[in-house]
GROMACS .gro file of C-alpha atoms in nm:
model
  510
    1MET     CA    1   0.810   6.238   1.366
    2ALA     CA    2   0.562   6.523   1.414
    3GLU     CA    3   0.526   6.448   1.787
    4GLU     CA    4   0.902   6.443   1.832
    5ALA     CA    5   0.923   6.786   1.665
    6GLY     CA    6   0.662   6.924   1.908
    7MET     CA    7   0.391   6.971   1.649
    8PHE     CA    8   0.021   6.932   1.727
    9VAL     CA    9  -0.118   6.611   1.574
   10ILE     CA   10  -0.488   6.533   1.529
   11ARG     CA   11  -0.552   6.170   1.621
   12GLN     CA   12  -0.783   5.975   1.394
   13THR     CA   13  -1.058   5.793   1.583
   14VAL     CA   14  -1.333   5.565   1.463
   15GLY     CA   15  -1.665   5.696   1.572
   16SER     CA   16  -1.971   5.493   1.659
   17ILE     CA   17  -2.330   5.528   1.555
   18LEU     CA   18  -2.657   5.392   1.680
   19CYS     CA   19  -2.828   5.106   1.505
   20CYS     CA   20  -3.125   5.237   1.310
   21LYS     CA   21  -3.338   4.948   1.441
   22CYS     CA   22  -3.250   4.887   1.806
   23GLY     CA   23  -3.030   5.187   1.891
   24VAL     CA   24  -2.731   4.983   2.008
   25PRO     CA   25  -2.394   5.164   1.964
   26MET     CA   26  -2.199   5.009   1.681
   27GLN     CA   27  -1.929   5.078   1.429
   28PRO     CA   28  -2.069   5.230   1.111
   29ASN     CA   29  -2.133   5.006   0.811
   30ALA     CA   30  -2.311   5.031   0.480
   31ALA     CA   31  -2.648   4.919   0.623
   32ASN     CA   32  -2.625   5.117   0.951
   33MET     CA   33  -2.762   4.809   1.130
   34CYS     CA   34  -2.603   4.577   1.383
   35VAL     CA   35  -2.543   4.212   1.312
   36LYS     CA   36  -2.855   4.090   1.498
   37CYS     CA   37  -3.086   4.332   1.325
   38LEU     CA   38  -2.935   4.265   0.984
   39ARG     CA   39  -2.975   3.892   1.046
   40SER     CA   40  -3.340   3.939   1.136
   41GLU     CA   41  -3.397   4.147   0.825
   42VAL     CA   42  -3.204   3.937   0.571
   43ASP     CA   43  -3.150   3.559   0.556
   44ILE     CA   44  -2.914   3.485   0.267
   45THR     CA   45  -2.971   3.109   0.308
   46GLU     CA   46  -3.339   3.143   0.228
   47GLY     CA   47  -3.426   2.935  -0.076
   48LEU     CA   48  -3.108   2.726  -0.055
   49GLN     CA   49  -3.129   2.348  -0.024
   50LYS     CA   50  -3.118   2.223   0.335
   51HIS     CA   51  -3.228   1.863   0.274
   52VAL     CA   52  -3.101   1.642  -0.010
   53ILE     CA   53  -3.171   1.275  -0.085
   54ILE     CA   54  -2.882   1.070  -0.224
   55ARG     CA   55  -2.868   0.705  -0.333
   56HIS     CA   56  -2.604   0.485  -0.173
   57CYS     CA   57  -2.497   0.130  -0.260
   58PRO     CA   58  -2.414  -0.054   0.066
   59GLU     CA   59  -2.229  -0.335  -0.110
   60CYS     CA   60  -1.956  -0.138  -0.286
   61ASP     CA   61  -1.994   0.183  -0.080
   62SER     CA   62  -2.059   0.403  -0.383
   63TYR     CA   63  -2.302   0.687  -0.459
   64LEU     CA   64  -2.519   0.754  -0.763
   65HIS     CA   65  -2.373   1.051  -0.947
   66HIS     CA   66  -2.579   1.065  -1.266
   67SER     CA   67  -2.837   0.842  -1.427
   68ASN     CA   68  -2.615   0.535  -1.437
   69THR     CA   69  -2.279   0.653  -1.299
   70TRP     CA   70  -2.168   0.552  -0.952
   71ILE     CA   71  -1.867   0.696  -0.771
   72LYS     CA   72  -1.691   0.529  -0.480
   73ALA     CA   73  -1.626   0.747  -0.175
   74GLN     CA   74  -1.548   0.686   0.190
   75LEU     CA   75  -1.705   0.876   0.479
   76GLU     CA   76  -1.538   1.208   0.561
   77SER     CA   77  -1.337   1.194   0.237
   78LYS     CA   78  -1.268   1.470  -0.014
   79GLU     CA   79  -1.443   1.270  -0.285
   80LEU     CA   80  -1.762   1.249  -0.078
   81LEU     CA   81  -1.747   1.623   0.004
   82THR     CA   82  -1.710   1.708  -0.365
   83TYR     CA   83  -1.998   1.476  -0.453
   84CYS     CA   84  -2.228   1.626  -0.189
   85LEU     CA   85  -2.151   1.986  -0.284
   86GLY     CA   86  -2.222   1.898  -0.647
   87LYS     CA   87  -2.580   1.825  -0.545
   88LEU     CA   88  -2.632   2.184  -0.423
   89HIS     CA   89  -2.722   2.491  -0.628
   90PHE     CA   90  -2.589   2.820  -0.489
   91ARG     CA   91  -2.810   3.078  -0.658
   92GLY     CA   92  -2.710   3.437  -0.581
   93VAL     CA   93  -2.460   3.344  -0.310
   94ARG     CA   94  -2.095   3.244  -0.308
   95MET     CA   95  -1.970   2.944  -0.112
   96VAL     CA   96  -1.650   3.014   0.081
   97HIS     CA   97  -1.614   2.705   0.303
   98ALA     CA   98  -1.759   2.360   0.362
   99GLU     CA   99  -1.686   2.087   0.617
  100PHE     CA  100  -1.840   1.771   0.753
  101VAL     CA  101  -2.045   1.762   1.072
  102TRP     CA  102  -1.996   1.435   1.255
  103THR     CA  103  -2.289   1.194   1.252
  104GLU     CA  104  -2.328   0.833   1.356
  105PRO     CA  105  -2.214   0.605   1.071
  106HIS     CA  106  -2.530   0.395   1.102
  107SER     CA  107  -2.767   0.695   1.100
  108LYS     CA  108  -2.782   0.708   0.718
  109ARG     CA  109  -2.732   1.083   0.747
  110ILE     CA  110  -2.451   1.303   0.619
  111LYS     CA  111  -2.431   1.663   0.740
  112ILE     CA  112  -2.217   1.936   0.588
  113ARG     CA  113  -2.166   2.283   0.735
  114VAL     CA  114  -2.157   2.534   0.447
  115ARG     CA  115  -2.050   2.898   0.475
  116VAL     CA  116  -2.180   3.139   0.209
  117GLN     CA  117  -2.147   3.512   0.134
  118LYS     CA  118  -2.383   3.756  -0.030
  119GLU     CA  119  -2.400   4.131  -0.085
  120VAL     CA  120  -2.710   4.269   0.092
  121LEU     CA  121  -2.839   4.619   0.178
  122HIS     CA  122  -2.632   4.909   0.041
  123GLY     CA  123  -2.330   4.696  -0.044
  124ALA     CA  124  -2.281   4.525   0.294
  125ILE     CA  125  -2.147   4.169   0.267
  126LEU     CA  126  -2.315   3.917   0.495
  127GLU     CA  127  -2.152   3.583   0.570
  128GLN     CA  128  -2.370   3.308   0.710
  129THR     CA  129  -2.332   2.938   0.793
  130TYR     CA  130  -2.598   2.670   0.762
  131VAL     CA  131  -2.611   2.290   0.773
  132VAL     CA  132  -2.723   2.070   0.484
  133GLU     CA  133  -2.853   1.724   0.570
  134TYR     CA  134  -2.818   1.441   0.318
  135VAL     CA  135  -3.042   1.137   0.361
  136GLN     CA  136  -2.902   0.811   0.221
  137GLN     CA  137  -3.143   0.585   0.040
  138GLU     CA  138  -3.002   0.235   0.010
  139SER     CA  139  -3.009   0.112  -0.348
  140MET     CA  140  -2.768  -0.139  -0.498
  141CYS     CA  141  -2.591  -0.046  -0.819
  142GLU     CA  142  -2.630  -0.254  -1.132
  143SER     CA  143  -2.314  -0.460  -1.087
  144CYS     CA  144  -2.388  -0.535  -0.720
  145SER     CA  145  -2.745  -0.633  -0.807
  146ARG     CA  146  -2.616  -0.875  -1.067
  147ILE     CA  147  -2.365  -1.020  -0.822
  148GLN     CA  148  -2.629  -1.049  -0.550
  149ALA     CA  149  -2.854  -1.243  -0.783
  150ASN     CA  150  -2.572  -1.473  -0.893
  151PRO     CA  151  -2.243  -1.450  -0.698
  152ASP     CA  152  -2.059  -1.653  -0.963
  153GLN     CA  153  -2.154  -1.415  -1.242
  154TRP     CA  154  -1.822  -1.255  -1.330
  155VAL     CA  155  -1.707  -1.109  -1.660
  156ALA     CA  156  -1.328  -1.096  -1.619
  157SER     CA  157  -1.099  -1.328  -1.425
  158VAL     CA  158  -0.732  -1.252  -1.354
  159GLN     CA  159  -0.528  -1.558  -1.257
  160VAL     CA  160  -0.197  -1.455  -1.097
  161ARG     CA  161   0.054  -1.739  -1.062
  162GLN     CA  162   0.416  -1.789  -0.960
  163HIS     CA  163   0.571  -2.134  -0.991
  164VAL     CA  164   0.780  -2.143  -0.674
  165SER     CA  165   0.759  -2.342  -0.350
  166HIS     CA  166   0.663  -2.048  -0.124
  167ARG     CA  167   0.417  -1.757  -0.111
  168ARG     CA  168   0.648  -1.473  -0.003
  169THR     CA  169   0.587  -1.287  -0.329
  170PHE     CA  170   0.210  -1.298  -0.282
  171PHE     CA  171   0.234  -1.171   0.076
  172TYR     CA  172   0.419  -0.866  -0.056
  173LEU     CA  173   0.187  -0.830  -0.356
  174GLU     CA  174  -0.112  -0.837  -0.121
  175GLN     CA  175   0.023  -0.537   0.072
  176LEU     CA  176   0.087  -0.342  -0.250
  177ILE     CA  177  -0.271  -0.414  -0.364
  178LEU     CA  178  -0.408  -0.292  -0.030
  179LYS     CA  179  -0.200   0.025  -0.029
  180HIS     CA  180  -0.303   0.128  -0.382
  181ASP     CA  181  -0.662  -0.010  -0.368
  182ALA     CA  182  -0.588  -0.203  -0.686
  183ALA     CA  183  -0.848  -0.473  -0.617
  184VAL     CA  184  -1.124  -0.242  -0.500
  185ARG     CA  185  -1.340  -0.342  -0.799
  186ALA     CA  186  -1.295  -0.715  -0.745
  187ILE     CA  187  -1.621  -0.895  -0.666
  188LYS     CA  188  -1.440  -1.203  -0.536
  189ILE     CA  189  -1.082  -1.300  -0.449
  190LYS     CA  190  -0.986  -1.665  -0.418
  191GLN     CA  191  -0.656  -1.805  -0.295
  192MET     CA  192  -0.528  -2.087  -0.513
  193ASP     CA  193  -0.242  -2.335  -0.481
  194GLN     CA  194   0.029  -2.129  -0.652
  195GLY     CA  195  -0.140  -1.792  -0.673
  196ILE     CA  196  -0.457  -1.587  -0.639
  197ASP     CA  197  -0.761  -1.547  -0.864
  198PHE     CA  198  -0.934  -1.209  -0.892
  199PHE     CA  199  -1.285  -1.184  -1.037
  200PHE     CA  200  -1.429  -0.861  -1.180
  201ALA     CA  201  -1.770  -0.761  -1.313
  202ASN     CA  202  -1.619  -0.558  -1.597
  203ARG     CA  203  -1.345  -0.637  -1.847
  204SER     CA  204  -1.188  -0.291  -1.811
  205HIS     CA  205  -1.140  -0.350  -1.438
  206GLY     CA  206  -0.954  -0.672  -1.512
  207VAL     CA  207  -0.733  -0.500  -1.770
  208LYS     CA  208  -0.651  -0.223  -1.523
  209PHE     CA  209  -0.557  -0.476  -1.256
  210VAL     CA  210  -0.328  -0.663  -1.498
  211GLU     CA  211  -0.155  -0.333  -1.576
  212PHE     CA  212  -0.103  -0.271  -1.204
  213VAL     CA  213   0.057  -0.612  -1.147
  214GLY     CA  214   0.285  -0.548  -1.445
  215LYS     CA  215   0.411  -0.229  -1.279
  216VAL     CA  216   0.510  -0.395  -0.951
  217ALA     CA  217   0.640  -0.734  -1.068
  218PRO     CA  218   0.814  -0.882  -1.375
  219VAL     CA  219   0.525  -1.063  -1.541
  220ARG     CA  220   0.407  -1.194  -1.873
  221SER     CA  221   0.038  -1.227  -1.950
  222ARG     CA  222  -0.201  -1.358  -2.208
  223HIS     CA  223  -0.578  -1.342  -2.232
  224ASP     CA  224  -0.860  -1.544  -2.376
  225LYS     CA  225  -1.237  -1.510  -2.404
  226GLN     CA  226  -1.527  -1.750  -2.410
  227LEU     CA  227  -1.866  -1.682  -2.566
  228VAL     CA  228  -2.145  -1.704  -2.308
  229SER     CA  229  -2.449  -1.592  -2.505
  230HIS     CA  230  -2.543  -1.433  -2.835
  231ASP     CA  231  -2.854  -1.243  -2.938
  232PRO     CA  232  -2.874  -1.261  -3.320
  233LYS     CA  233  -3.159  -1.009  -3.337
  234SER     CA  234  -2.971  -0.728  -3.165
  235ASN     CA  235  -2.626  -0.867  -3.253
  236ASN     CA  236  -2.514  -0.862  -2.888
  237TYR     CA  237  -2.236  -1.094  -2.769
  238ASN     CA  238  -2.159  -1.173  -2.405
  239TYR     CA  239  -1.810  -1.301  -2.330
  240LYS     CA  240  -1.617  -1.412  -2.025
  241TYR     CA  241  -1.256  -1.293  -2.029
  242THR     CA  242  -0.969  -1.474  -1.860
  243PHE     CA  243  -0.628  -1.312  -1.803
  244SER     CA  244  -0.337  -1.537  -1.714
  245VAL     CA  245  -0.053  -1.350  -1.540
  246GLU     CA  246   0.271  -1.534  -1.462
  247ILE     CA  247   0.519  -1.375  -1.221
  248SER     CA  248   0.888  -1.445  -1.270
  249PRO     CA  249   1.010  -1.731  -1.046
  250ILE     CA  250   1.314  -1.524  -0.951
  251CYS     CA  251   1.269  -1.402  -0.593
  252ARG     CA  252   1.466  -1.183  -0.358
  253GLU     CA  253   1.769  -1.353  -0.195
  254ASP     CA  254   1.786  -1.622  -0.467
  255LEU     CA  255   2.125  -1.729  -0.600
  256ILE     CA  256   2.130  -1.725  -0.980
  257CYS     CA  257   2.369  -1.855  -1.243
  258LEU     CA  258   2.319  -1.625  -1.540
  259PRO     CA  259   2.310  -1.778  -1.888
  260PRO     CA  260   2.618  -1.677  -2.092
  261LYS     CA  261   2.417  -1.458  -2.333
  262VAL     CA  262   2.247  -1.273  -2.047
  263ALA     CA  263   2.576  -1.226  -1.863
  264VAL     CA  264   2.736  -1.077  -2.176
  265SER     CA  265   2.439  -0.843  -2.232
  266LEU     CA  266   2.480  -0.716  -1.876
  267GLY     CA  267   2.847  -0.637  -1.922
  268ASN     CA  268   2.991  -0.977  -1.824
  269LEU     CA  269   2.821  -0.970  -1.487
  270GLY     CA  270   2.860  -1.271  -1.259
  271PRO     CA  271   2.792  -1.539  -1.359
  272LEU     CA  272   2.694  -1.609  -0.995
  273VAL     CA  273   2.472  -1.324  -0.875
  274ILE     CA  274   2.220  -1.256  -0.598
  275CYS     CA  275   1.874  -1.114  -0.654
  276THR     CA  276   1.851  -0.818  -0.412
  277LYS     CA  277   1.522  -0.661  -0.519
  278VAL     CA  278   1.225  -0.741  -0.741
  279THR     CA  279   0.992  -0.475  -0.882
  280ASN     CA  280   0.898  -0.453  -1.249
  281SER     CA  281   1.267  -0.529  -1.298
  282ILE     CA  282   1.508  -0.765  -1.123
  283ALA     CA  283   1.809  -0.619  -0.938
  284LEU     CA  284   2.112  -0.849  -0.960
  285LEU     CA  285   2.425  -0.808  -0.744
  286ASP     CA  286   2.763  -0.977  -0.791
  287PRO     CA  287   2.869  -1.047  -0.428
  288LEU     CA  288   3.235  -1.082  -0.529
  289THR     CA  289   3.273  -0.749  -0.711
  290LEU     CA  290   2.973  -0.542  -0.585
  291ARG     CA  291   2.857  -0.480  -0.941
  292GLN     CA  292   2.483  -0.440  -0.983
  293CYS     CA  293   2.260  -0.453  -1.291
  294TYR     CA  294   1.888  -0.442  -1.356
  295LEU     CA  295   1.708  -0.693  -1.574
  296ASP     CA  296   1.367  -0.574  -1.692
  297ALA     CA  297   1.074  -0.804  -1.758
  298ASP     CA  298   1.119  -0.811  -2.137
  299GLN     CA  299   1.486  -0.906  -2.107
  300TYR     CA  300   1.406  -1.182  -1.861
  301TRP     CA  301   1.124  -1.345  -2.055
  302ARG     CA  302   1.327  -1.341  -2.377
  303ALA     CA  303   1.586  -1.565  -2.212
  304SER     CA  304   1.409  -1.692  -1.902
  305PHE     CA  305   1.609  -1.885  -1.644
  306LYS     CA  306   1.557  -2.026  -1.296
  307SER     CA  307   1.738  -1.981  -0.968
  308LEU     CA  308   2.033  -2.201  -0.884
  309LEU     CA  309   1.940  -2.200  -0.512
  310THR     CA  310   1.641  -2.044  -0.336
  311SER     CA  311   1.581  -1.908   0.012
  312ARG     CA  312   1.441  -2.248   0.115
  313GLN     CA  313   1.800  -2.382   0.095
  314LEU     CA  314   1.974  -2.126   0.314
  315VAL     CA  315   2.227  -2.263   0.564
  316GLU     CA  316   2.331  -2.103   0.892
  317TYR     CA  317   2.694  -2.001   0.930
  318ILE     CA  318   2.890  -1.855   1.219
  319VAL     CA  319   3.135  -1.576   1.139
  320LEU     CA  320   3.482  -1.630   1.284
  321ASP     CA  321   3.665  -1.330   1.141
  322VAL     CA  322   3.595  -1.039   0.905
  323GLU     CA  323   3.845  -0.815   0.725
  324ILE     CA  324   3.720  -0.524   0.515
  325ILE     CA  325   3.868  -0.505   0.164
  326SER     CA  326   3.688  -0.197   0.028
  327PRO     CA  327   3.494   0.082   0.204
  328ASP     CA  328   3.117   0.100   0.218
  329VAL     CA  329   2.937   0.176  -0.106
  330ASN     CA  330   2.574   0.266  -0.168
  331ILE     CA  331   2.421   0.054  -0.442
  332GLY     CA  332   2.054   0.095  -0.528
  333GLY     CA  333   1.977   0.252  -0.189
  334SER     CA  334   2.149  -0.028   0.009
  335ARG     CA  335   2.489  -0.027   0.176
  336TYR     CA  336   2.746  -0.295   0.101
  337ALA     CA  337   3.113  -0.345   0.186
  338LEU     CA  338   3.336  -0.608   0.031
  339ALA     CA  339   3.518  -0.815   0.290
  340GLU     CA  340   3.707  -1.140   0.339
  341ALA     CA  341   3.550  -1.361   0.604
  342GLN     CA  342   3.620  -1.687   0.781
  343VAL     CA  343   3.299  -1.880   0.838
  344ALA     CA  344   3.195  -2.226   0.949
  345ARG     CA  345   2.866  -2.406   0.916
  346LEU     CA  346   2.671  -2.388   1.240
  347SER     CA  347   2.590  -2.758   1.211
  348ASP     CA  348   2.966  -2.838   1.193
  349PHE     CA  349   3.070  -2.595   1.465
  350GLY     CA  350   3.231  -2.794   1.745
  351LYS     CA  351   3.219  -3.118   1.545
  352ASN     CA  352   3.496  -3.064   1.289
  353ASP     CA  353   3.747  -2.801   1.186
  354THR     CA  354   3.596  -2.719   0.847
  355ILE     CA  355   3.646  -2.344   0.790
  356PHE     CA  356   3.570  -2.156   0.471
  357PHE     CA  357   3.763  -1.849   0.354
  358ILE     CA  358   3.523  -1.650   0.137
  359LYS     CA  359   3.444  -1.305   0.006
  360THR     CA  360   3.119  -1.140   0.109
  361HIS     CA  361   2.932  -0.819   0.039
  362LEU     CA  362   2.808  -0.798   0.401
  363GLY     CA  363   3.127  -0.658   0.551
  364HIS     CA  364   2.942  -0.350   0.678
  365ILE     CA  365   2.719  -0.545   0.921
  366LEU     CA  366   2.904  -0.869   1.001
  367LYS     CA  367   3.131  -0.899   1.304
  368PRO     CA  368   3.313  -1.198   1.453
  369GLY     CA  369   3.065  -1.408   1.647
  370ASP     CA  370   2.764  -1.315   1.433
  371GLN     CA  371   2.546  -1.566   1.255
  372ALA     CA  372   2.463  -1.537   0.887
  373LEU     CA  373   2.250  -1.721   0.634
  374GLY     CA  374   2.406  -1.828   0.308
  375TYR     CA  375   2.425  -2.092   0.038
  376ASP     CA  376   2.653  -2.393   0.086
  377LEU     CA  377   2.819  -2.448  -0.251
  378TYR     CA  378   3.084  -2.669  -0.091
  379GLY     CA  379   2.843  -2.947   0.000
  380THR     CA  380   2.577  -2.890  -0.266
  381ASN     CA  381   2.548  -3.121  -0.562
  382SER     CA  382   2.415  -2.870  -0.816
  383ASN     CA  383   2.272  -2.995  -1.143
  384ASP     CA  384   2.218  -2.674  -1.335
  385ILE     CA  385   2.231  -2.652  -1.714
  386GLU     CA  386   2.353  -2.291  -1.714
  387LEU     CA  387   2.631  -2.369  -1.466
  388ASP     CA  388   2.761  -2.650  -1.688
  389LYS     CA  389   2.809  -2.402  -1.974
  390TYR     CA  390   3.092  -2.227  -1.785
  391LYS     CA  391   3.394  -2.448  -1.827
  392GLY     CA  392   3.662  -2.398  -1.566
  393LEU     CA  393   3.445  -2.186  -1.338
  394VAL     CA  394   3.566  -2.208  -0.978
  395LEU     CA  395   3.273  -2.188  -0.739
  396PRO     CA  396   3.315  -2.021  -0.400
  397GLU     CA  397   3.267  -2.253  -0.104
  398ALA     CA  398   2.984  -2.039   0.036
  399ILE     CA  399   2.795  -1.719  -0.047
  400LEU     CA  400   2.644  -1.527   0.243
  401ILE     CA  401   2.307  -1.362   0.185
  402LYS     CA  402   2.208  -1.184   0.507
  403LYS     CA  403   2.278  -1.157   0.875
  404SER     CA  404   2.080  -1.393   1.099
  405TYR     CA  405   1.902  -1.283   1.417
  406GLU     CA  406   1.748  -1.622   1.497
  407GLU     CA  407   1.936  -1.670   1.823
  408LYS     CA  408   1.828  -1.330   1.955
  409ARG     CA  409   1.471  -1.384   1.838
  410GLN     CA  410   1.447  -1.698   2.047
  411ARG     CA  411   1.482  -1.486   2.361
  412LYS     CA  412   1.185  -1.273   2.250
  413HIS     CA  413   0.973  -1.564   2.132
  414GLY     CA  414   0.604  -1.516   2.204
  415LYS     CA  415   0.610  -1.138   2.248
  416PRO     CA  416   0.366  -0.953   2.019
  417ARG     CA  417   0.474  -0.695   1.765
  418SER     CA  418   0.392  -0.328   1.797
  419TRP     CA  419   0.259  -0.324   1.441
  420LYS     CA  420   0.025  -0.522   1.221
  421LEU     CA  421  -0.073  -0.561   0.856
  422LYS     CA  422  -0.407  -0.563   0.686
  423SER     CA  423  -0.511  -0.847   0.456
  424LEU     CA  424  -0.739  -0.899   0.160
  425SER     CA  425  -1.074  -1.067   0.206
  426MET     CA  426  -0.999  -1.393   0.025
  427GLU     CA  427  -1.171  -1.726   0.000
  428VAL     CA  428  -0.924  -1.990   0.116
  429ASP     CA  429  -0.936  -2.350   0.002
  430ASP     CA  430  -0.919  -2.564   0.319
  431SER     CA  431  -0.895  -2.895   0.132
  432ARG     CA  432  -0.517  -2.887   0.123
  433GLY     CA  433  -0.493  -2.988   0.488
  434ARG     CA  434  -0.342  -2.867   0.809
  435ASN     CA  435   0.020  -2.907   0.701
  436ASP     CA  436  -0.023  -2.655   0.422
  437GLN     CA  437  -0.173  -2.402   0.665
  438GLU     CA  438   0.118  -2.448   0.906
  439LYS     CA  439   0.361  -2.397   0.618
  440MET     CA  440   0.182  -2.078   0.516
  441ASN     CA  441   0.190  -1.944   0.873
  442LYS     CA  442   0.563  -2.009   0.889
  443GLU     CA  443   0.620  -1.832   0.558
  444TYR     CA  444   0.409  -1.537   0.673
  445GLU     CA  445   0.621  -1.510   0.988
  446GLU     CA  446   0.934  -1.505   0.772
  447PHE     CA  447   0.778  -1.228   0.563
  448LEU     CA  448   0.714  -1.022   0.878
  449ARG     CA  449   1.076  -1.070   0.982
  450ASP     CA  450   1.193  -0.956   0.639
  451LEU     CA  451   0.991  -0.636   0.684
  452GLU     CA  452   1.161  -0.573   1.018
  453GLU     CA  453   1.510  -0.631   0.881
  454ASN     CA  454   1.474  -0.449   0.548
  455PRO     CA  455   1.358  -0.083   0.555
  456GLU     CA  456   1.367  -0.073   0.176
  457LEU     CA  457   1.122  -0.365   0.158
  458ARG     CA  458   0.864  -0.197   0.382
  459PHE     CA  459   0.886   0.134   0.195
  460ASN     CA  460   0.579   0.044  -0.015
  461VAL     CA  461   0.396  -0.136   0.267
  462SER     CA  462   0.147   0.028   0.504
  463LEU     CA  463   0.214  -0.080   0.863
  464TYR     CA  464  -0.044   0.000   1.131
  465ARG     CA  465  -0.010   0.036   1.505
  466ASN     CA  466  -0.125  -0.257   1.709
  467LYS     CA  467  -0.361  -0.114   1.972
  468GLU     CA  468  -0.337  -0.431   2.178
  469TYR     CA  469   0.038  -0.389   2.216
  470GLN     CA  470   0.156  -0.250   2.549
  471PRO     CA  471   0.404   0.041   2.512
  472SER     CA  472   0.586  -0.073   2.826
  473GLU     CA  473   0.690  -0.390   2.645
  474MET     CA  474   0.842  -0.196   2.358
  475ALA     CA  475   1.210  -0.262   2.305
  476SER     CA  476   1.440   0.001   2.155
  477MET     CA  477   1.634  -0.078   1.842
  478THR     CA  478   2.011  -0.086   1.876
  479ASP     CA  479   2.263  -0.130   1.603
  480GLY     CA  480   2.373  -0.490   1.598
  481GLU     CA  481   2.285  -0.556   1.963
  482ASP     CA  482   1.915  -0.629   1.936
  483VAL     CA  483   1.665  -0.771   1.692
  484PRO     CA  484   1.567  -0.519   1.419
  485SER     CA  485   1.224  -0.369   1.468
  486VAL     CA  486   1.002  -0.116   1.295
  487PRO     CA  487   1.039   0.243   1.427
  488LEU     CA  488   0.722   0.401   1.563
  489GLU     CA  489   0.738   0.691   1.318
  490GLU     CA  490   0.680   0.448   1.029
  491LEU     CA  491   0.355   0.314   1.173
  492LEU     CA  492   0.013   0.439   1.069
  493ALA     CA  493  -0.285   0.476   1.301
  494ASP     CA  494  -0.645   0.408   1.208
  495LEU     CA  495  -0.838   0.730   1.155
  496ASP     CA  496  -1.045   0.842   1.454
  497ILE     CA  497  -1.310   1.097   1.357
  498SER     CA  498  -1.342   1.356   1.633
  499ASP     CA  499  -1.674   1.501   1.730
  500MET     CA  500  -1.759   1.838   1.581
  501GLU     CA  501  -2.007   2.073   1.743
  502ASP     CA  502  -2.318   2.152   1.548
  503GLY     CA  503  -2.440   2.509   1.525
  504ASP     CA  504  -2.479   2.819   1.312
  505ASP     CA  505  -2.218   3.093   1.294
  506TYR     CA  506  -2.280   3.440   1.163
  507ASN     CA  507  -2.027   3.706   1.067
  508MET     CA  508  -2.066   4.032   0.880
  509SER     CA  509  -1.787   4.220   0.709
  510GLU     CA  510  -1.797   4.537   0.512
   0.00000   0.00000   0.00000
């Protein structure tokens, strides 16, 4: 404004002075010394710890925190950084930043670059960076030492069982355990005939694991204990605790005939319903009316019932015609549309003229010519106690469960997937023979296909990129024209730790 008015303006300039030590021109500061001279005069890191010895358990990958407390931490993690900084004493200085310096994992060395500040001569603030080296001394913790001496010495055992003819539930439960590190304290995991056994060195770890399973599946549990030893002089008792956890036999895609009392409590739902989702509650859908209700674990175990038909009894149908009755609705995060369909069993197609006119909740994805999997109630001789309680109930000839992509998958048979899953380190009993292993491999392949077809199912599953997969072979996903696949944005990559340059960095601010 003053220049526009023609007035004389005195410009403010920052002058320079000579360093009182070396005479180099510099901007003035409280010490009247340049950075190099001030660094040679004052070292704020003097007296601070540069070398620290820490104790590390190689078996469980934990570190000794106090006299008898061990904390579990991975390399380059926030927990390990907090633990390492807790070993340092910053006397007279203030820490402003800390970060890891990359070292070889097998070097038994951990380096952290720490930046500290301190007020030095005449109020000048000096900021300086130095590296602290931590030397790992291998020493097993008490629980690992006990396990090493006797691998069968466990305190708590959790026996998870589900009385069904397949292991699809345990494949999904395994992924939930891996994602949440629920079995990180387990000293041994053993795969059994109808479930998995988890062994822990502490009762509290077993109790915590039982609580986790109860949050992800409808279960009922009981526990027992057995006296191992007793010291009458000190009045010490040693017990072994066993937790029995039973998962509900109701699985996703099962067809259920609700008992009359349960149907009335759910607002006269059904009685024929489909299980669409299983968490700590069971989601039930009436495919003829699109009504959905949730049955929690307590409600189920008070009046427990079994499935009328399971996914092992699905039959392939071919869709001849589809006519939408009601528009799409969103129920529990999934889309459904009620439709009338003409279907025929794929085994009868071309052999006879048997056609079924049914209602289905899959009107939003089915088109004439598609294949679908469903339950054949027309040719099934069902002997269910709950079904006999409904006098005069007219059963539909078929109930469709999901769209089938088997024909299209045959054209892509043998091609690897772009993703993979991790698995628990379990002891597997090989005495059951080769046939059981082939059955398990087939069920695992069906589980992988379910993950591809159902985005809601893989929401709580960590999928990782397959490095051996060639991107050129990757097929794009099209709506209804190709086999469903997992989008790349849902895949996780293994962490690659980049190299970080080692060196000191000095900065002075006023």
